[in-house]
CSV table of C-alpha atoms and ligand atoms in Angstrom, one decimal:
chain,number,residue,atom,x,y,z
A,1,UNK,CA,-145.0,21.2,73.6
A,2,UNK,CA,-142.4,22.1,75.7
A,3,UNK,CA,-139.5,22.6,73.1
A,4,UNK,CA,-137.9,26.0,74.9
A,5,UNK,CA,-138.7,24.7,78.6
A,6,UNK,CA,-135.5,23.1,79.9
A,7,UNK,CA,-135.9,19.6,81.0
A,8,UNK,CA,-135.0,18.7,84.1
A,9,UNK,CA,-136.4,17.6,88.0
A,10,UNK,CA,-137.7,20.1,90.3
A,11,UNK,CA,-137.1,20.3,94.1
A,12,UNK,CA,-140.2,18.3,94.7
A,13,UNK,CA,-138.6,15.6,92.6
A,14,UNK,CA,-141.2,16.0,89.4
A,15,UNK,CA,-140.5,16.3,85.8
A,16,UNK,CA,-143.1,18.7,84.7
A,17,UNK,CA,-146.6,16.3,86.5
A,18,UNK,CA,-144.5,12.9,86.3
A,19,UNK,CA,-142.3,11.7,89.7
A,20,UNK,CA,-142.6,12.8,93.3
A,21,UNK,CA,-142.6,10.5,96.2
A,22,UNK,CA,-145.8,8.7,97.1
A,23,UNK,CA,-144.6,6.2,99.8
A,24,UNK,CA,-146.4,4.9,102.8
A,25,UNK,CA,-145.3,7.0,105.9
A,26,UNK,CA,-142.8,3.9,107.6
A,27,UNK,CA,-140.4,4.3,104.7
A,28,UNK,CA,-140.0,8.3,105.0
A,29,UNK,CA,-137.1,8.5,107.2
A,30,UNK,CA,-135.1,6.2,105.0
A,31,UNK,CA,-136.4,8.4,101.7
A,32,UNK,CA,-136.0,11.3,103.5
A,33,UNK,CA,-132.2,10.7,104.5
A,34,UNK,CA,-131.2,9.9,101.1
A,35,UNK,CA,-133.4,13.3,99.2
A,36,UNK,CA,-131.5,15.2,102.0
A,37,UNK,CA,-127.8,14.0,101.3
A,38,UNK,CA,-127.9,12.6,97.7
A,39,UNK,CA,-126.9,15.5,95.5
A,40,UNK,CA,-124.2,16.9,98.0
A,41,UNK,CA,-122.6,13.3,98.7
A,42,UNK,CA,-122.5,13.1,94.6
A,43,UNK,CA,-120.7,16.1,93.8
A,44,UNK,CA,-118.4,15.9,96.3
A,45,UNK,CA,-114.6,15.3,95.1
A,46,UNK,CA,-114.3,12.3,97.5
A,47,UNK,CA,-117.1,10.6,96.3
A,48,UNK,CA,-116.4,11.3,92.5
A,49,UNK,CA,-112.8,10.4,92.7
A,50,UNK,CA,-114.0,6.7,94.4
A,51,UNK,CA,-116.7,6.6,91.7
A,52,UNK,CA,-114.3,7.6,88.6
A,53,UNK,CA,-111.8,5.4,89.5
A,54,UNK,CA,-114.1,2.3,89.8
A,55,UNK,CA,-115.9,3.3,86.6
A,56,UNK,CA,-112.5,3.2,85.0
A,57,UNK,CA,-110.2,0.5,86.5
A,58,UNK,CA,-113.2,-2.5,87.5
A,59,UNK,CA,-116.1,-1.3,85.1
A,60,UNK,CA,-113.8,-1.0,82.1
A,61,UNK,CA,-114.8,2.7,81.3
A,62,UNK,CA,-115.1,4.7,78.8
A,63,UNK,CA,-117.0,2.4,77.1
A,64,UNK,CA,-116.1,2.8,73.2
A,65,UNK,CA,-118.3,4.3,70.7
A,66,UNK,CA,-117.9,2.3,67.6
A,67,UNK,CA,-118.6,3.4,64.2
A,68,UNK,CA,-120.7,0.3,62.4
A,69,UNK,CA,-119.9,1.0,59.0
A,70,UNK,CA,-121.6,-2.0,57.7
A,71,UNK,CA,-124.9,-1.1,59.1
A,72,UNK,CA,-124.2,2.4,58.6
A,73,UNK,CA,-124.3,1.4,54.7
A,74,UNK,CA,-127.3,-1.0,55.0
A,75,UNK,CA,-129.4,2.0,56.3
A,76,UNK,CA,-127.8,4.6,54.7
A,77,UNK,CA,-126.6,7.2,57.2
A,78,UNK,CA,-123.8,7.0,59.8
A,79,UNK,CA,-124.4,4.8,63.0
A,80,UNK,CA,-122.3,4.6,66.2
A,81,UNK,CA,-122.7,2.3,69.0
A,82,UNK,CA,-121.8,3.3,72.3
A,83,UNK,CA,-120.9,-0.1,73.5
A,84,UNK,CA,-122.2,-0.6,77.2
A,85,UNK,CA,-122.1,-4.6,76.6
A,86,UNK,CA,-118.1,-4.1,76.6
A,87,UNK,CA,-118.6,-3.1,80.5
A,88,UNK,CA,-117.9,-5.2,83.3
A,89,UNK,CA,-120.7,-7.7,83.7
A,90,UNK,CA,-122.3,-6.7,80.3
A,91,UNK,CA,-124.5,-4.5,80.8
A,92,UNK,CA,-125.1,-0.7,81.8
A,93,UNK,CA,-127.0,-1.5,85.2
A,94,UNK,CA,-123.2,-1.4,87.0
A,95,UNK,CA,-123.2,2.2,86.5
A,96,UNK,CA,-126.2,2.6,88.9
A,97,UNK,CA,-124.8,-0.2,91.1
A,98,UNK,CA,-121.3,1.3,91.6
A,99,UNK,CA,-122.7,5.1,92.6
A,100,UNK,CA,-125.5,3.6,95.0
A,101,UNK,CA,-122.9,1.2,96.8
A,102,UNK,CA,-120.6,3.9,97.2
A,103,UNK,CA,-124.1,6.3,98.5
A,104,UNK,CA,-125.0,3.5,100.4
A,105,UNK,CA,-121.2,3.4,102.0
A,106,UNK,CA,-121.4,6.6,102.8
A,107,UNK,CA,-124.2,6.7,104.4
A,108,UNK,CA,-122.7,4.0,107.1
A,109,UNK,CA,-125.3,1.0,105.7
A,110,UNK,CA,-124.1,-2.5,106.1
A,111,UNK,CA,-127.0,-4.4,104.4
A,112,UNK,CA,-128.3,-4.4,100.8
A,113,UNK,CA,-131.5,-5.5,99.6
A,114,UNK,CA,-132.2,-5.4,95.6
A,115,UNK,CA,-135.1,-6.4,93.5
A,116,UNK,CA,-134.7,-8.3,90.3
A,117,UNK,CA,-136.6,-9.5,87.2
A,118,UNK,CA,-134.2,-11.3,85.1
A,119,UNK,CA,-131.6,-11.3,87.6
A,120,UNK,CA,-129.2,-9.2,85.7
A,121,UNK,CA,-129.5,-6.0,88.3
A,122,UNK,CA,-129.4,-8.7,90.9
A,123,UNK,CA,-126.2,-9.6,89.4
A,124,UNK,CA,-125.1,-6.0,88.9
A,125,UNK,CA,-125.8,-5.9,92.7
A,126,UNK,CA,-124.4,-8.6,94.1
A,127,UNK,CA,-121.1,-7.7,92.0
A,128,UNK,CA,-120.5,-4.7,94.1
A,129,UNK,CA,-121.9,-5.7,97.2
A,130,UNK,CA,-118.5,-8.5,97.0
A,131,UNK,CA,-116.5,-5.6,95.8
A,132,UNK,CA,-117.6,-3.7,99.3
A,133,UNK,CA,-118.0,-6.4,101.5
A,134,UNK,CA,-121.5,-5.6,102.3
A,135,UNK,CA,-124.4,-8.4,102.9
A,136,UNK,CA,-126.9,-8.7,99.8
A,137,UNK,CA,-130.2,-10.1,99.9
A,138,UNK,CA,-132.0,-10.1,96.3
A,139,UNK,CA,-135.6,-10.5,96.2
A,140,UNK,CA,-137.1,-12.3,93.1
A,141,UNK,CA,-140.0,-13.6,92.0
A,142,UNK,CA,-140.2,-17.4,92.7
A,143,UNK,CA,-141.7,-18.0,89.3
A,144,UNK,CA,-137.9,-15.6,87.7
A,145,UNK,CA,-136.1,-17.8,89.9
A,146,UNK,CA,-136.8,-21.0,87.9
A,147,UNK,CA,-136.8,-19.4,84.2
A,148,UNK,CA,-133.3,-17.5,85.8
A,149,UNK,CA,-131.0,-20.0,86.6
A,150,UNK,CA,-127.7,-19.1,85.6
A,151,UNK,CA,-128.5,-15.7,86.8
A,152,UNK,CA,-129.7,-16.8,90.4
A,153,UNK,CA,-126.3,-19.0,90.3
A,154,UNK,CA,-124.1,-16.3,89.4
A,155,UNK,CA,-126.1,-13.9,92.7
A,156,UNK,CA,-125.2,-17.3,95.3
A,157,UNK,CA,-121.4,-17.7,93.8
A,158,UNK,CA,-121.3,-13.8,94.6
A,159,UNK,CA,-122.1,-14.4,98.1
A,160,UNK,CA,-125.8,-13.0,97.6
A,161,UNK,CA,-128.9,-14.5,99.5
A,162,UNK,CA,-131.6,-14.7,96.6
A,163,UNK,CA,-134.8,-14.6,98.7
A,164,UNK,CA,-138.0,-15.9,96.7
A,165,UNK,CA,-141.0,-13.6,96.5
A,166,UNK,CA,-143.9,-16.1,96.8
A,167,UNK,CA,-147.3,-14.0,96.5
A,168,UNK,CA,-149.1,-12.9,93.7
A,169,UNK,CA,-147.4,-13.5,90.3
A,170,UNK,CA,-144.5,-14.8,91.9
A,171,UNK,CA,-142.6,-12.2,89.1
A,172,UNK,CA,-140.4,-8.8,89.5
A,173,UNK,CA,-143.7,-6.2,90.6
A,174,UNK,CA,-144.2,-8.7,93.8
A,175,UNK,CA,-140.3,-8.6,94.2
A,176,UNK,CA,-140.5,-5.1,94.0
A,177,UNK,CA,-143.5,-5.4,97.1
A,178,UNK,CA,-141.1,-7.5,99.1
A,179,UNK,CA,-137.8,-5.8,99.2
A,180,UNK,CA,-139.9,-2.2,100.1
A,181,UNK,CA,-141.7,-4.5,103.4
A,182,UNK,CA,-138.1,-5.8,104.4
A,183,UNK,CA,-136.5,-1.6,104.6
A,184,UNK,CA,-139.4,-0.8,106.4
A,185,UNK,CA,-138.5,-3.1,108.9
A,186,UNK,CA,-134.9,-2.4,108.6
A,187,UNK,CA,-134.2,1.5,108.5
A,188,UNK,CA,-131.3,1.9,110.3
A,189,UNK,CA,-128.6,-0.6,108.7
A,190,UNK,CA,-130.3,-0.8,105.2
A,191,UNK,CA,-130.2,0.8,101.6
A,192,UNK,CA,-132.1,0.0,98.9
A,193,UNK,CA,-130.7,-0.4,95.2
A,194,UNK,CA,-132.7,0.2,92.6
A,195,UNK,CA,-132.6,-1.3,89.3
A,196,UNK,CA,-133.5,1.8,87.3
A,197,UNK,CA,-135.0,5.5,87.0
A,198,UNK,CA,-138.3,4.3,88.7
A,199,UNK,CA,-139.5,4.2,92.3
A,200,UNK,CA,-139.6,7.5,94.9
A,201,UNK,CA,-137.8,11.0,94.5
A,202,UNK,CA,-134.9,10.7,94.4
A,203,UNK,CA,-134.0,7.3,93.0
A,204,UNK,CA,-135.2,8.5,89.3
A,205,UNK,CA,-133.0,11.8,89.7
A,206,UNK,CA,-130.2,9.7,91.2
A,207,UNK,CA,-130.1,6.8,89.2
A,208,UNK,CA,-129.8,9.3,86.0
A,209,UNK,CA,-126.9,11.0,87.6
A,210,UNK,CA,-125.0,7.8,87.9
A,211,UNK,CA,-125.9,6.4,84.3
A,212,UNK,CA,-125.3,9.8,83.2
A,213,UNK,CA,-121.4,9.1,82.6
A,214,UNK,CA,-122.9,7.7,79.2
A,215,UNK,CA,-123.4,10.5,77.0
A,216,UNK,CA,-120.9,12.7,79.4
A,217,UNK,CA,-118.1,10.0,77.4
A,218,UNK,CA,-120.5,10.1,74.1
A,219,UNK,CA,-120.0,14.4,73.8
A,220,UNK,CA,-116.0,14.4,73.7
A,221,UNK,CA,-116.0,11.0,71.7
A,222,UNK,CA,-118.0,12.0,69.0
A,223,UNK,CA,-116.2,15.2,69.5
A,224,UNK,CA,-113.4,13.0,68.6
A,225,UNK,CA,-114.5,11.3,66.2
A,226,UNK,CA,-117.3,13.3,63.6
A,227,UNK,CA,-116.0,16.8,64.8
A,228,UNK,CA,-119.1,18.0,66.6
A,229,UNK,CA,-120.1,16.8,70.4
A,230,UNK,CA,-123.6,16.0,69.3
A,231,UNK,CA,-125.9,13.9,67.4
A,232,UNK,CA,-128.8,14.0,65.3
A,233,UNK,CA,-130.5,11.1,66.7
A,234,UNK,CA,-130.0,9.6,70.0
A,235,UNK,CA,-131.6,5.7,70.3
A,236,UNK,CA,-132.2,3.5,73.3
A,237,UNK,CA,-134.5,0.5,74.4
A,238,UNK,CA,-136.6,1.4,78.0
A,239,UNK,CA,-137.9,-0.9,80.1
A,240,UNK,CA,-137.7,1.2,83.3
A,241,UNK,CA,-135.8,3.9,81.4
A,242,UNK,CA,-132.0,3.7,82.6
A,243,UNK,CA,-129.7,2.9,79.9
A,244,UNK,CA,-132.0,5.7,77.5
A,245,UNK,CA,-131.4,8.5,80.7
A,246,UNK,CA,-128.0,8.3,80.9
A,247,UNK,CA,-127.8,7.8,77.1
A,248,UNK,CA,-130.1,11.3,76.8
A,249,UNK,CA,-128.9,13.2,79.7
A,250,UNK,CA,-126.4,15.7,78.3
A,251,UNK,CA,-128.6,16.7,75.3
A,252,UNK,CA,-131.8,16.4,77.2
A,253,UNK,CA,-131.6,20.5,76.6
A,254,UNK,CA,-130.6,20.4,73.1
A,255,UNK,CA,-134.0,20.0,70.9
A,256,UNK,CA,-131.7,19.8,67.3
A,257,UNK,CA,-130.8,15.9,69.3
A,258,UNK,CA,-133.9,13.8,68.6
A,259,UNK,CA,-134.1,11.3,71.3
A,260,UNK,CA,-135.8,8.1,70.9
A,261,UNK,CA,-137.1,5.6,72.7
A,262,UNK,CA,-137.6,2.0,72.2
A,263,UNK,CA,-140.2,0.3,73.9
A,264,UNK,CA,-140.9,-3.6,73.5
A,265,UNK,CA,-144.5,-4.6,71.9
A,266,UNK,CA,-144.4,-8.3,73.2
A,267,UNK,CA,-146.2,-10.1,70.9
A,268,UNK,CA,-148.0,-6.8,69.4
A,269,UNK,CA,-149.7,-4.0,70.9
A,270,UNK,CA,-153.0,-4.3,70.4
A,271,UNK,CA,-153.0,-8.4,71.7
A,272,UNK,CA,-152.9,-7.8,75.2
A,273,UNK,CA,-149.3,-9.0,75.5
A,274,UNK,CA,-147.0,-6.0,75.2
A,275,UNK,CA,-144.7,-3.9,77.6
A,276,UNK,CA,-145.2,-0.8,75.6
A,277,UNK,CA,-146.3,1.3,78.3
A,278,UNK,CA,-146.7,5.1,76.6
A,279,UNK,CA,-149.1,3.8,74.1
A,280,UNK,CA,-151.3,1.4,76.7
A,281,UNK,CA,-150.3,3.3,79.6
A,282,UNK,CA,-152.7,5.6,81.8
A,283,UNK,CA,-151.1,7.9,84.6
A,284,UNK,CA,-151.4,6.2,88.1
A,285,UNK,CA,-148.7,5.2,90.8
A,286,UNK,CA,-146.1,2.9,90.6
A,287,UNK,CA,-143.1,1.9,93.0
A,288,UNK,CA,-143.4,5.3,94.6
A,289,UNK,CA,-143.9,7.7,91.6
A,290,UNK,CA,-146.9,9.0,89.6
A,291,UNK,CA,-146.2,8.0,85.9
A,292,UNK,CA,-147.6,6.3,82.9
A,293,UNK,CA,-148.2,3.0,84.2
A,294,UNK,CA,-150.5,-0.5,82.4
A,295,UNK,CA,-153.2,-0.7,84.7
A,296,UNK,CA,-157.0,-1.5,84.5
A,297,UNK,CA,-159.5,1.1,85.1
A,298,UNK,CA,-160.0,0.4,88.8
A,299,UNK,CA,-156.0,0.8,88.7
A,300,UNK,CA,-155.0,-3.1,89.0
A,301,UNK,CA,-151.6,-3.4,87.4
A,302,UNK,CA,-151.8,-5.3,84.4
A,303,UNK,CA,-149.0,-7.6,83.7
A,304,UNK,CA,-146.7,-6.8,81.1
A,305,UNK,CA,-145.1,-9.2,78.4
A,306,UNK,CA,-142.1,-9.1,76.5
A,307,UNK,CA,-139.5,-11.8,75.7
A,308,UNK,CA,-137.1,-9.7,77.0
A,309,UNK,CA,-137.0,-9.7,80.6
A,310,UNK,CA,-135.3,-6.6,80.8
A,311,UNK,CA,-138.2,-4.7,79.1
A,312,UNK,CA,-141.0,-6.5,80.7
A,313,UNK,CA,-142.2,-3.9,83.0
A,314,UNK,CA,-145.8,-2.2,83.2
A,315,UNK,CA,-144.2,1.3,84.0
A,316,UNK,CA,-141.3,3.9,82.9
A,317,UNK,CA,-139.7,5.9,84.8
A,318,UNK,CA,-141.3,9.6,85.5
A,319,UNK,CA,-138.3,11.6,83.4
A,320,UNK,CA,-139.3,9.6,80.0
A,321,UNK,CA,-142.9,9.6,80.7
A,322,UNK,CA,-142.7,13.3,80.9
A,323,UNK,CA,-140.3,13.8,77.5
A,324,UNK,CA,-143.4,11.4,75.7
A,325,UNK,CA,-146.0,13.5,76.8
A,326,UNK,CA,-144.7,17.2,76.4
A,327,UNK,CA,-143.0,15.9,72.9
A,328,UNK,CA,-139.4,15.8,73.5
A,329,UNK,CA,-139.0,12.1,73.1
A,330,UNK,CA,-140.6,9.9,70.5
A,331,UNK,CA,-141.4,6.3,70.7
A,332,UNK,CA,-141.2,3.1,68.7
A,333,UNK,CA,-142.7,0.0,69.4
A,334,UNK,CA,-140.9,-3.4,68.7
A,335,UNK,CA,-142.1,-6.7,68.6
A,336,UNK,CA,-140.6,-10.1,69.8
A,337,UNK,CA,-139.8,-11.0,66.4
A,338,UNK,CA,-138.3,-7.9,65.2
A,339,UNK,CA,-136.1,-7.5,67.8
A,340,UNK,CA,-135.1,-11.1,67.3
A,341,UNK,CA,-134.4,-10.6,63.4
A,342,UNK,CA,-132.8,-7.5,64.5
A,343,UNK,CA,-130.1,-8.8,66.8
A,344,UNK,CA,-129.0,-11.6,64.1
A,345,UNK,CA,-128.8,-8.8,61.7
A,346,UNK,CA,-126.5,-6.9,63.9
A,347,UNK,CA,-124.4,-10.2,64.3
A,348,UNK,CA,-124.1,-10.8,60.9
A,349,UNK,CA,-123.1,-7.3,59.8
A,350,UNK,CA,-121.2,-6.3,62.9
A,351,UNK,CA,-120.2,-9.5,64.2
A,352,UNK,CA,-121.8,-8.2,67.4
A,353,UNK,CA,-123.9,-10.2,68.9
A,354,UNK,CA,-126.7,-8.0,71.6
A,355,UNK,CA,-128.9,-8.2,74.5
A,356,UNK,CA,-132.6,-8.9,73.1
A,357,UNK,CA,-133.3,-5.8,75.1
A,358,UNK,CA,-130.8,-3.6,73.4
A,359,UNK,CA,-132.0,-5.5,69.8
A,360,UNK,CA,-135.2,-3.5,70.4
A,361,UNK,CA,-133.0,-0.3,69.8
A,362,UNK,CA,-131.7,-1.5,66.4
A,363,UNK,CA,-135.0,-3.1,65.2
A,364,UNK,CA,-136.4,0.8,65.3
A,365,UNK,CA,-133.5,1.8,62.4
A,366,UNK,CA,-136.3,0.1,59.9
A,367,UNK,CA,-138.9,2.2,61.1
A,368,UNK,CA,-137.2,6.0,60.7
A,369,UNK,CA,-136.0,8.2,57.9
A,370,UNK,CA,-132.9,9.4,58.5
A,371,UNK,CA,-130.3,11.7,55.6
A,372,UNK,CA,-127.2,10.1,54.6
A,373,UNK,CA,-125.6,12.9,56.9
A,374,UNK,CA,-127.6,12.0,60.1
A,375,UNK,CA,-125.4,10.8,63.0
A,376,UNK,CA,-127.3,8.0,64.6
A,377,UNK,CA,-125.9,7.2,68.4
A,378,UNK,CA,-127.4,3.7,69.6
A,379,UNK,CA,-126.7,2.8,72.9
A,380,UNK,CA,-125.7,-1.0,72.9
A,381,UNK,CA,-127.0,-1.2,76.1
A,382,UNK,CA,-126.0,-4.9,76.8
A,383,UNK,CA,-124.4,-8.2,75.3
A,384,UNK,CA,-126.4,-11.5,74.2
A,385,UNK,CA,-124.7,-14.3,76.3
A,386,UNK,CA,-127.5,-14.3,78.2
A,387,UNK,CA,-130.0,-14.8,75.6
A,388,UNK,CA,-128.1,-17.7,73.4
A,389,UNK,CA,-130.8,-20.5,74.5
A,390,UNK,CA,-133.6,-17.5,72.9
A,391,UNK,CA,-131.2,-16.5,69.6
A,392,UNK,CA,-130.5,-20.6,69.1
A,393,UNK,CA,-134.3,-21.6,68.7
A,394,UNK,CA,-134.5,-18.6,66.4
A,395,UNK,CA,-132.2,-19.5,64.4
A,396,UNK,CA,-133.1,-23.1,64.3
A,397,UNK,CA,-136.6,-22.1,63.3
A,398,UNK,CA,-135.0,-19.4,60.2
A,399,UNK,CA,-132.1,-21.1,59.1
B,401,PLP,C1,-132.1,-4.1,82.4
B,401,PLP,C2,-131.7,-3.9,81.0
B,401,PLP,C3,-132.4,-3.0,80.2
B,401,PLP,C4,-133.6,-2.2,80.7
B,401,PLP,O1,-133.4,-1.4,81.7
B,401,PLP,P1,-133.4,0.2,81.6
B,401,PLP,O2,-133.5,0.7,83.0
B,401,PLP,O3,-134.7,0.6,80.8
B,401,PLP,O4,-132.2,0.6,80.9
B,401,PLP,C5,-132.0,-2.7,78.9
B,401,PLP,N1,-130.9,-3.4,78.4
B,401,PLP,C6,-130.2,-4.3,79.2
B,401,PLP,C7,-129.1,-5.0,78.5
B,401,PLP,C8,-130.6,-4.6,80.5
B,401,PLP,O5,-129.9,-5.5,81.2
């Protein structure tokens, strides 16, 4: 346990074994340049000002945090929902996207390259590469490209080149391979966005900082609202980790806030499809960074599964796979189906309808004991639109 130790990354870029930088030696000078740089260009009143005022004015920021009475009274305690699906785009991810176009900016790069699953970071990318005027190539995995359509349609409108990744599962992990081989051959003129709090110090670390702006808004509003800046519980879905850092960050050093994290089981846990990667997962390397990763013994990758494209990833990034181990953040595991009867139940009785990624957050509510006086914060992290075609044959099958 680690309950007294504060919680954060070290100059090495590890939280406590979890993180660090284990890249081939071609892409050091492009790490290397952005470790060196990132935390100054951050804090810096030029950048903030261009990052606060984008958050506000385009993003739509602060994002409300909205008391759900009717749920609040199905599960007897008090619930708030700190609505990321209300931001531009409709989801968290154009936090992350705003800060590194701005990083990327600064650091005089012309040319983006992204790497996308479902497509919505693609999207989130593409959306401020227009905003910048800056050329965006999105790598995705032939195989997403078909079962993503609207999304690989929204990229093109945007003016993005979405460039197929045709070897090995044709899905996000060989994405991931192929936008790392294209900034190797192109250090000089390009930065590489990514999606979440994975991949080499000091993405994780970076990434956090940017999605941060979540619970910096959530302290003064529930200041605001229940007359103390904090909750009992803090819950969010992972898949990478993103939407929960930013949603923790603030209170990662205050052990009275339980923070929770939602992890997709696929189709269960123990039938070999599942994305719940702190209960299958061993510690190896992933995307740069030693974490808890779903791999075989000889350390293939095993592929992960989970309706939710968001969630379907055999890592999580190095910050939550060190709050798992040392105790500090405990986990839930959600199935298809739950998550599925958990985002019509949040329709119904807040007329709210979620991302099936963010439905893994509220189908954990069934599975805790909380007081009548608990303050439950759940971070919305996205809206449903994009998963109508999934909701509809739900509903057609249960109504
Ligand atoms: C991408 C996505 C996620 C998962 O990513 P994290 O980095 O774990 O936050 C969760 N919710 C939504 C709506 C997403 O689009």
């Amino acid at each position: 346990m680690v309950k007294n130790k504060t919680i954060r990354i070290d100059k090495h870029g590890f939280y406590g074994k979890f993180g660090g930088a284990y890249i081939p030696e071609m892409l050091f000078g492009n790490v290397e340049e952005l470790r060196l740089c990132y935390n100054e260009v951050i804090n810096t009143s030029e950048f903030q000002m261009k990052f606060r005022s984008l958050l506000k004015d385009y993003v739509g920021r602060p994002s409300p945090l909205y008391f759900a009475e009717r749920l609040s009274e199905k599960y007897k305690t008090q619930i708030y929902l700190k609505r990321e699906d209300l931001n531009h785009t409709g989801a968290h991810k154009i936090n992350n996207t705003i800060g590194q176009i701005l990083m990327a900016k600064h650091l005089g790069k012309t040319r983006i390259i992204a790497e996308t699953g479902a497509g919505q970071h693609g999207v989130a990318t593409a959306t401020v590469c227009a905003l910048q005027g800056l050329e965006c190539i999105v790598f995705m995995g032939e195989i997403d490209i078909k079962r993503q359509a609207p999304n690989v349609a929204r990229m093109k409108m945007l003016g993005a080149e979405v460039r197929p990744a045709t070897s090995g599962s044709k899905t996000l992990k060989d994405a991931t391979n192929e936008a790392i081989r294209d900034w190797i051959n192109n250090p000089s003129d390009t930065h590489y966005i990514i999606g979440s709090v994975v991949g080499p110090h000091p993405y994780p670390d970076m990434v956090a900082q940017f999605q941060s702006v979540i619970s910096e808004e959530m302290k003064w509003q529930l200041q605001e609202q229940v007359g103390r800046d904090y909750p009992d519980y803090i819950i969010a879905c992972v898949g990478g980790g993103s939407n929960a850092a930013g949603a923790y960050y603030h209170y990662l050093n205050e052990p009275t806030v339980k923070l929770v994290a939602v992890e997709a089981a696929g189709l269960g846990v123990e039938t070999g499809e599942s994305a719940a990667t702190s209960v299958l997962g061993t510690e190896g390397i992933i995307h740069g960074s030693k974490t808890l990763l779903m791999q075989t013994k000889d350390g293939q990758i095993i592929e992960p599964y989970s309706l939710s494209a968001g969630l379907d990833y055999p890592g999580i990034g190095p910050m939550h796979a060190h709050l798992i181990q040392s105790g500090r953040a405990s986990t839930y595991s959600v199935t298809d189906n739950e998550a599925l009867a958990a985002a019509l139940e949040l329709t119904r009785l807040e007329g709210i309808i979620p991302a099936l990624e963010s439905a893994h957050a509220f189908a954990s509510l069934k599975k805790q004991n909380f007081r009548d006086s608990d303050v439950i914060v759940v971070n919305l992290s996205g809206r449903g639109d994009k998963d109508l075609d999934t909701y509809t044959k739900f509903l057609n099958k249960h109504e």
